[in-house]
mmCIF file of C-alpha atoms and ligand atoms in Angstrom:
data_model
loop_
_atom_site.group_PDB
_atom_site.id
_atom_site.type_symbol
_atom_site.label_atom_id
_atom_site.label_comp_id
_atom_site.label_asym_id
_atom_site.label_seq_id
_atom_site.Cartn_x
_atom_site.Cartn_y
_atom_site.Cartn_z
ATOM 1 C CA MET A 30 -0.310 12.579 -1.167
ATOM 2 C CA ILE A 31 1.266 13.753 2.082
ATOM 3 C CA ASP A 32 4.005 11.851 3.896
ATOM 4 C CA LEU A 33 4.067 12.620 7.623
ATOM 5 C CA HIS A 34 7.301 10.844 8.555
ATOM 6 C CA SER A 35 10.671 10.948 6.771
ATOM 7 C CA HIS A 36 14.388 11.343 7.299
ATOM 8 C CA ILE A 37 14.959 13.478 4.234
ATOM 9 C CA LEU A 38 16.952 16.306 5.883
ATOM 10 C CA PRO A 39 20.637 16.037 5.000
ATOM 11 C CA GLY A 40 23.253 15.150 7.601
ATOM 12 C CA VAL A 41 21.140 15.357 10.733
ATOM 13 C CA ASP A 42 20.512 11.699 11.568
ATOM 14 C CA ASP A 43 20.621 8.220 10.008
ATOM 15 C CA GLY A 44 18.601 9.399 6.994
ATOM 16 C CA ALA A 45 19.992 11.307 3.993
ATOM 17 C CA ARG A 46 23.724 11.818 4.514
ATOM 18 C CA ASN A 47 24.107 14.843 2.283
ATOM 19 C CA LEU A 48 22.160 17.178 0.033
ATOM 20 C CA SER A 49 22.475 14.983 -3.033
ATOM 21 C CA GLU A 50 20.900 12.058 -1.151
ATOM 22 C CA SER A 51 18.098 14.378 0.009
ATOM 23 C CA ILE A 52 17.514 15.438 -3.593
ATOM 24 C CA ASN A 53 17.366 11.798 -4.705
ATOM 25 C CA MET A 54 14.875 11.028 -1.960
ATOM 26 C CA ALA A 55 12.818 14.047 -3.015
ATOM 27 C CA LYS A 56 12.726 12.814 -6.616
ATOM 28 C CA ARG A 57 11.638 9.374 -5.451
ATOM 29 C CA ALA A 58 8.927 10.922 -3.264
ATOM 30 C CA VAL A 59 7.523 12.857 -6.219
ATOM 31 C CA GLU A 60 7.494 9.647 -8.312
ATOM 32 C CA GLN A 61 5.393 8.112 -5.557
ATOM 33 C CA GLY A 62 2.834 10.906 -5.843
ATOM 34 C CA ILE A 63 3.936 12.736 -2.716
ATOM 35 C CA HIS A 64 3.657 16.542 -2.927
ATOM 36 C CA THR A 65 4.243 17.384 0.729
ATOM 37 C CA ILE A 66 6.629 15.651 3.059
ATOM 38 C CA VAL A 67 7.324 16.252 6.719
ATOM 39 C CA ALA A 68 10.999 16.057 7.633
ATOM 40 C CA THR A 69 11.060 14.346 11.010
ATOM 41 C CA PRO A 70 14.657 13.922 12.201
ATOM 42 C CA HIS A 71 15.308 11.835 15.275
ATOM 43 C CA HIS A 72 15.249 13.850 18.493
ATOM 44 C CA LEU A 73 16.941 12.432 21.605
ATOM 45 C CA ASN A 74 17.308 9.022 19.940
ATOM 46 C CA ASN A 75 20.779 7.743 20.902
ATOM 47 C CA ARG A 76 23.186 10.201 19.387
ATOM 48 C CA TYR A 77 20.838 12.640 17.701
ATOM 49 C CA GLU A 78 19.822 15.916 19.281
ATOM 50 C CA ASN A 79 18.002 17.938 16.586
ATOM 51 C CA PRO A 80 16.179 20.560 18.632
ATOM 52 C CA LYS A 81 13.366 22.567 17.062
ATOM 53 C CA GLN A 82 15.153 25.596 15.632
ATOM 54 C CA THR A 83 17.885 23.579 13.889
ATOM 55 C CA ILE A 84 15.246 21.594 12.027
ATOM 56 C CA ILE A 85 13.307 24.691 10.991
ATOM 57 C CA ASP A 86 16.498 26.269 9.573
ATOM 58 C CA ARG A 87 17.513 23.098 7.720
ATOM 59 C CA VAL A 88 14.046 22.666 6.205
ATOM 60 C CA LYS A 89 14.246 26.185 4.776
ATOM 61 C CA GLU A 90 17.579 25.355 3.155
ATOM 62 C CA LEU A 91 16.278 22.107 1.691
ATOM 63 C CA ASN A 92 13.170 23.769 0.249
ATOM 64 C CA LYS A 93 15.408 26.372 -1.400
ATOM 65 C CA ALA A 94 17.530 23.620 -2.943
ATOM 66 C CA LEU A 95 14.428 21.810 -4.219
ATOM 67 C CA VAL A 96 13.196 24.979 -5.908
ATOM 68 C CA GLU A 97 16.594 25.368 -7.580
ATOM 69 C CA GLU A 98 16.440 21.741 -8.735
ATOM 70 C CA LYS A 99 12.859 22.296 -9.939
ATOM 71 C CA ILE A 100 11.540 19.446 -7.816
ATOM 72 C CA ASP A 101 7.916 19.926 -6.922
ATOM 73 C CA LEU A 102 8.017 18.825 -3.316
ATOM 74 C CA ASN A 103 7.218 20.924 -0.265
ATOM 75 C CA VAL A 104 9.093 20.021 2.907
ATOM 76 C CA LEU A 105 7.534 20.845 6.264
ATOM 77 C CA PRO A 106 9.355 20.803 9.594
ATOM 78 C CA GLY A 107 8.689 18.091 12.144
ATOM 79 C CA GLN A 108 10.519 15.824 14.541
ATOM 80 C CA GLU A 109 10.480 12.220 15.729
ATOM 81 C CA THR A 110 10.990 12.366 19.471
ATOM 82 C CA ARG A 111 12.172 9.308 21.373
ATOM 83 C CA ILE A 112 9.850 8.967 24.334
ATOM 84 C CA ASN A 113 11.367 10.316 27.534
ATOM 85 C CA GLY A 114 10.162 11.478 30.898
ATOM 86 C CA GLU A 115 11.038 15.095 30.131
ATOM 87 C CA MET A 116 8.940 15.594 27.000
ATOM 88 C CA VAL A 117 6.619 18.137 28.563
ATOM 89 C CA GLN A 118 9.579 20.157 29.834
ATOM 90 C CA GLY A 119 11.170 19.791 26.383
ATOM 91 C CA TYR A 120 8.062 21.288 24.841
ATOM 92 C CA GLU A 121 8.050 24.130 27.372
ATOM 93 C CA LYS A 122 11.731 24.789 26.608
ATOM 94 C CA ASP A 123 10.828 25.015 22.909
ATOM 95 C CA GLU A 124 12.920 21.997 21.909
ATOM 96 C CA ILE A 125 10.020 19.805 20.762
ATOM 97 C CA LEU A 126 8.717 20.502 17.284
ATOM 98 C CA PRO A 127 5.205 19.272 16.475
ATOM 99 C CA ILE A 128 4.453 18.551 12.796
ATOM 100 C CA ASP A 129 4.583 21.961 11.070
ATOM 101 C CA ASN A 130 3.835 23.616 14.414
ATOM 102 C CA THR A 131 0.409 21.969 14.714
ATOM 103 C CA GLN A 132 -0.676 20.073 17.835
ATOM 104 C CA TYR A 133 0.568 16.703 16.494
ATOM 105 C CA VAL A 134 3.857 15.255 17.769
ATOM 106 C CA LEU A 135 5.520 12.076 16.533
ATOM 107 C CA VAL A 136 6.608 9.866 19.413
ATOM 108 C CA GLU A 137 8.928 6.892 19.008
ATOM 109 C CA PHE A 138 9.250 3.984 21.437
ATOM 110 C CA SER A 139 12.280 1.712 21.544
ATOM 111 C CA SER A 140 11.797 -1.454 19.505
ATOM 112 C CA SER A 141 11.467 -3.593 22.624
ATOM 113 C CA HIS A 142 9.072 -2.012 25.073
ATOM 114 C CA VAL A 143 6.632 0.694 26.070
ATOM 115 C CA PRO A 144 7.678 2.654 29.176
ATOM 116 C CA ARG A 145 5.347 2.377 32.151
ATOM 117 C CA TYR A 146 5.014 6.154 32.378
ATOM 118 C CA THR A 147 3.638 6.428 28.800
ATOM 119 C CA GLU A 148 -0.013 6.765 29.753
ATOM 120 C CA LYS A 149 0.724 9.503 32.284
ATOM 121 C CA LEU A 150 3.074 11.310 29.883
ATOM 122 C CA PHE A 151 0.491 11.230 27.085
ATOM 123 C CA TYR A 152 -2.101 12.596 29.482
ATOM 124 C CA ASP A 153 0.270 15.436 30.404
ATOM 125 C CA LEU A 154 1.033 16.150 26.738
ATOM 126 C CA GLN A 155 -2.662 16.260 25.967
ATOM 127 C CA THR A 156 -3.322 18.719 28.778
ATOM 128 C CA LYS A 157 -0.721 20.946 27.077
ATOM 129 C CA GLY A 158 -2.796 20.698 23.901
ATOM 130 C CA LEU A 159 -0.524 18.208 22.132
ATOM 131 C CA ILE A 160 -1.685 14.989 20.486
ATOM 132 C CA PRO A 161 0.891 12.179 20.385
ATOM 133 C CA ILE A 162 1.194 10.095 17.234
ATOM 134 C CA ILE A 163 2.937 6.811 18.039
ATOM 135 C CA VAL A 164 5.182 5.904 15.115
ATOM 136 C CA HIS A 165 5.418 2.326 13.823
ATOM 137 C CA PRO A 166 3.716 0.525 16.755
ATOM 138 C CA GLU A 167 3.807 -2.591 14.565
ATOM 139 C CA ARG A 168 7.567 -2.801 15.103
ATOM 140 C CA ASN A 169 7.478 -2.704 18.905
ATOM 141 C CA GLN A 170 7.858 -6.113 20.559
ATOM 142 C CA GLU A 171 5.790 -5.325 23.635
ATOM 143 C CA ILE A 172 2.900 -4.101 21.476
ATOM 144 C CA ILE A 173 3.172 -7.189 19.245
ATOM 145 C CA ASP A 174 3.045 -9.415 22.337
ATOM 146 C CA ARG A 175 0.369 -7.413 24.131
ATOM 147 C CA PRO A 176 -1.646 -5.316 21.677
ATOM 148 C CA ASP A 177 -3.855 -4.209 24.550
ATOM 149 C CA VAL A 178 -1.060 -1.839 25.574
ATOM 150 C CA LEU A 179 -1.648 0.057 22.335
ATOM 151 C CA TYR A 180 -5.418 -0.265 22.540
ATOM 152 C CA LYS A 181 -5.416 1.498 25.908
ATOM 153 C CA LEU A 182 -3.266 4.369 24.640
ATOM 154 C CA VAL A 183 -5.455 4.833 21.549
ATOM 155 C CA GLU A 184 -8.579 4.690 23.668
ATOM 156 C CA LYS A 185 -7.178 7.555 25.714
ATOM 157 C CA GLY A 186 -6.579 9.717 22.652
ATOM 158 C CA ALA A 187 -3.214 8.746 21.175
ATOM 159 C CA LEU A 188 -2.979 8.306 17.419
ATOM 160 C CA THR A 189 -0.710 5.869 15.611
ATOM 161 C CA GLN A 190 1.182 5.698 12.317
ATOM 162 C CA VAL A 191 1.990 2.439 10.572
ATOM 163 C CA THR A 192 5.002 2.425 8.265
ATOM 164 C CA ALA A 193 4.304 1.778 4.580
ATOM 165 C CA ALA A 194 7.151 -0.724 4.230
ATOM 166 C CA SER A 195 5.715 -2.749 7.139
ATOM 167 C CA VAL A 196 2.445 -3.141 5.236
ATOM 168 C CA CYS A 197 4.484 -4.286 2.224
ATOM 169 C CA GLY A 198 6.237 -6.990 4.235
ATOM 170 C CA ASP A 199 9.719 -5.441 4.154
ATOM 171 C CA PHE A 200 10.148 -6.092 7.889
ATOM 172 C CA GLY A 201 8.878 -9.653 7.613
ATOM 173 C CA LYS A 202 5.592 -11.484 7.458
ATOM 174 C CA LYS A 203 4.825 -11.164 11.161
ATOM 175 C CA ILE A 204 5.092 -7.387 11.107
ATOM 176 C CA LYS A 205 3.091 -7.208 7.891
ATOM 177 C CA ASN A 206 0.291 -9.278 9.402
ATOM 178 C CA PHE A 207 0.340 -7.303 12.607
ATOM 179 C CA SER A 208 0.145 -4.048 10.605
ATOM 180 C CA LEU A 209 -2.975 -5.352 8.895
ATOM 181 C CA GLN A 210 -4.440 -6.372 12.251
ATOM 182 C CA LEU A 211 -3.866 -2.832 13.540
ATOM 183 C CA ILE A 212 -5.629 -1.426 10.491
ATOM 184 C CA GLU A 213 -8.554 -3.820 10.900
ATOM 185 C CA ALA A 214 -8.931 -3.000 14.601
ATOM 186 C CA ASN A 215 -8.954 0.786 13.955
ATOM 187 C CA LEU A 216 -5.746 1.044 15.939
ATOM 188 C CA THR A 217 -3.940 3.139 13.371
ATOM 189 C CA HIS A 218 -4.759 6.441 11.727
ATOM 190 C CA PHE A 219 -1.949 7.108 9.244
ATOM 191 C CA ILE A 220 0.380 5.365 6.861
ATOM 192 C CA ALA A 221 3.698 7.153 6.351
ATOM 193 C CA SER A 222 7.025 6.178 4.814
ATOM 194 C CA ASP A 223 9.636 6.716 7.538
ATOM 195 C CA ALA A 224 11.960 6.769 4.496
ATOM 196 C CA HIS A 225 15.657 6.999 5.318
ATOM 197 C CA ASN A 226 17.137 6.619 1.826
ATOM 198 C CA THR A 227 16.356 5.394 -1.694
ATOM 199 C CA SER A 228 17.626 1.844 -1.204
ATOM 200 C CA ASN A 229 16.725 -0.370 1.758
ATOM 201 C CA ARG A 230 14.504 2.134 3.606
ATOM 202 C CA THR A 231 12.618 3.888 0.862
ATOM 203 C CA PHE A 232 9.051 5.218 0.518
ATOM 204 C CA LYS A 233 6.762 2.309 -0.467
ATOM 205 C CA MET A 234 3.705 4.539 0.017
ATOM 206 C CA ARG A 235 2.085 3.707 -3.300
ATOM 207 C CA GLU A 236 2.734 0.003 -2.816
ATOM 208 C CA ALA A 237 1.282 0.069 0.705
ATOM 209 C CA PHE A 238 -1.839 1.916 -0.428
ATOM 210 C CA ASP A 239 -2.275 -0.575 -3.277
ATOM 211 C CA ILE A 240 -2.349 -3.344 -0.679
ATOM 212 C CA VAL A 241 -4.804 -1.444 1.522
ATOM 213 C CA GLN A 242 -7.012 -0.766 -1.488
ATOM 214 C CA ALA A 243 -7.012 -4.386 -2.627
ATOM 215 C CA LYS A 244 -7.777 -5.678 0.870
ATOM 216 C CA TYR A 245 -10.114 -3.063 2.283
ATOM 217 C CA GLY A 246 -11.208 -0.841 -0.611
ATOM 218 C CA ASN A 247 -10.872 2.803 -1.544
ATOM 219 C CA ASP A 248 -12.603 4.281 1.481
ATOM 220 C CA LEU A 249 -9.800 3.321 3.814
ATOM 221 C CA VAL A 250 -7.163 4.643 1.410
ATOM 222 C CA TYR A 251 -8.969 7.991 1.367
ATOM 223 C CA LEU A 252 -9.344 7.977 5.133
ATOM 224 C CA PHE A 253 -5.611 7.533 5.681
ATOM 225 C CA GLN A 254 -4.668 10.078 3.037
ATOM 226 C CA GLU A 255 -7.195 12.597 4.264
ATOM 227 C CA ASN A 256 -6.050 12.145 7.846
ATOM 228 C CA ALA A 257 -2.545 13.178 6.811
ATOM 229 C CA GLU A 258 -4.011 16.337 5.278
ATOM 230 C CA LEU A 259 -6.008 17.059 8.412
ATOM 231 C CA VAL A 260 -2.833 16.831 10.495
ATOM 232 C CA ILE A 261 -1.088 19.406 8.314
ATOM 233 C CA GLU A 262 -4.123 21.681 8.643
ATOM 234 C CA GLY A 263 -4.094 21.206 12.393
ATOM 235 C CA SER A 264 -7.658 19.831 12.235
ATOM 236 C CA HIS A 265 -9.202 16.845 13.966
ATOM 237 C CA VAL A 266 -8.556 13.523 12.255
ATOM 238 C CA TYR A 267 -11.042 10.709 11.577
ATOM 239 C CA LYS A 268 -11.093 8.046 14.219
ATOM 240 C CA GLU A 269 -13.124 4.886 14.204
ATOM 241 C CA GLU A 270 -13.861 3.153 17.502
ATOM 242 C CA PRO A 271 -10.746 1.116 18.344
ATOM 243 C CA GLU A 272 -11.168 -2.592 18.919
ATOM 244 C CA ARG A 273 -9.123 -5.076 20.880
ATOM 245 C CA ILE A 274 -6.976 -7.435 18.849
ATOM 246 C CA LYS A 275 -7.765 -10.989 19.732
ATOM 247 C CA LYS A 276 -4.745 -13.235 19.731
ATOM 248 C CA LYS A 277 -5.134 -15.594 16.839
ATOM 249 C CA ARG A 278 -5.088 -19.207 17.870
ATOM 250 C CA PHE A 279 -4.731 -22.007 15.446
ATOM 251 C CA PHE A 280 -6.312 -25.354 16.163
ATOM 252 C CA ASN A 281 -5.745 -28.377 14.053
ATOM 253 C CA ILE A 282 -8.789 -30.557 14.291
ATOM 254 C CA PHE A 283 -8.551 -33.975 12.725
HETATM 255 FE FE1 FE B 315 11.605 7.550 11.749
#
């Protein structure tokens, strides 16, 4: 299994604080059945800078340490960029790092809203050959309130990644249910861990896929897992026609 989103690099953001925490995360990842993990440190999120070259250097060091520890996990370089109006310029200045230098870039919104310029920015990124992957849309309040905002972005070519722990209910029942709605409406294309540590923000990939399998069957599990592989290969991913999420209304009829 491949994990496209993690904070496993030591001392670069709010993920692993040091090498020993990275090693513990790596062991946990392997227990989950993960053989390849993309290290995606925060970029331009509050206090974290993490430009491209720093991440590439740190990933090399971590892979070396994992070989020494005999842990069978391959770490690939990536980045989780907080959405900003200068992303295209950032890419041109070689500060943005797509997943393992493919065309796929992880893009994070704040937890409250989706900037008005998003559609235009995504269009500009796509004309540069990049494909944005929106991380954890299920945790964004504006998207929860108005799922059509996400629908429109997906319709125009953006991809999305739901976090495994969200599917498991770790962020509450509302976010769990909304994650399932996104899956059912073909509004998400990947499940990844966004693991930060081995305690309160751990992997939960196996648990999430167990839920997906029980609810929707094996085909969807394979689709998500294969999509992660296709990203690493730099190939096109599988996309089903996205649907609009209808707001659920509950009527009590007596
Ligand atoms: Fe993250």
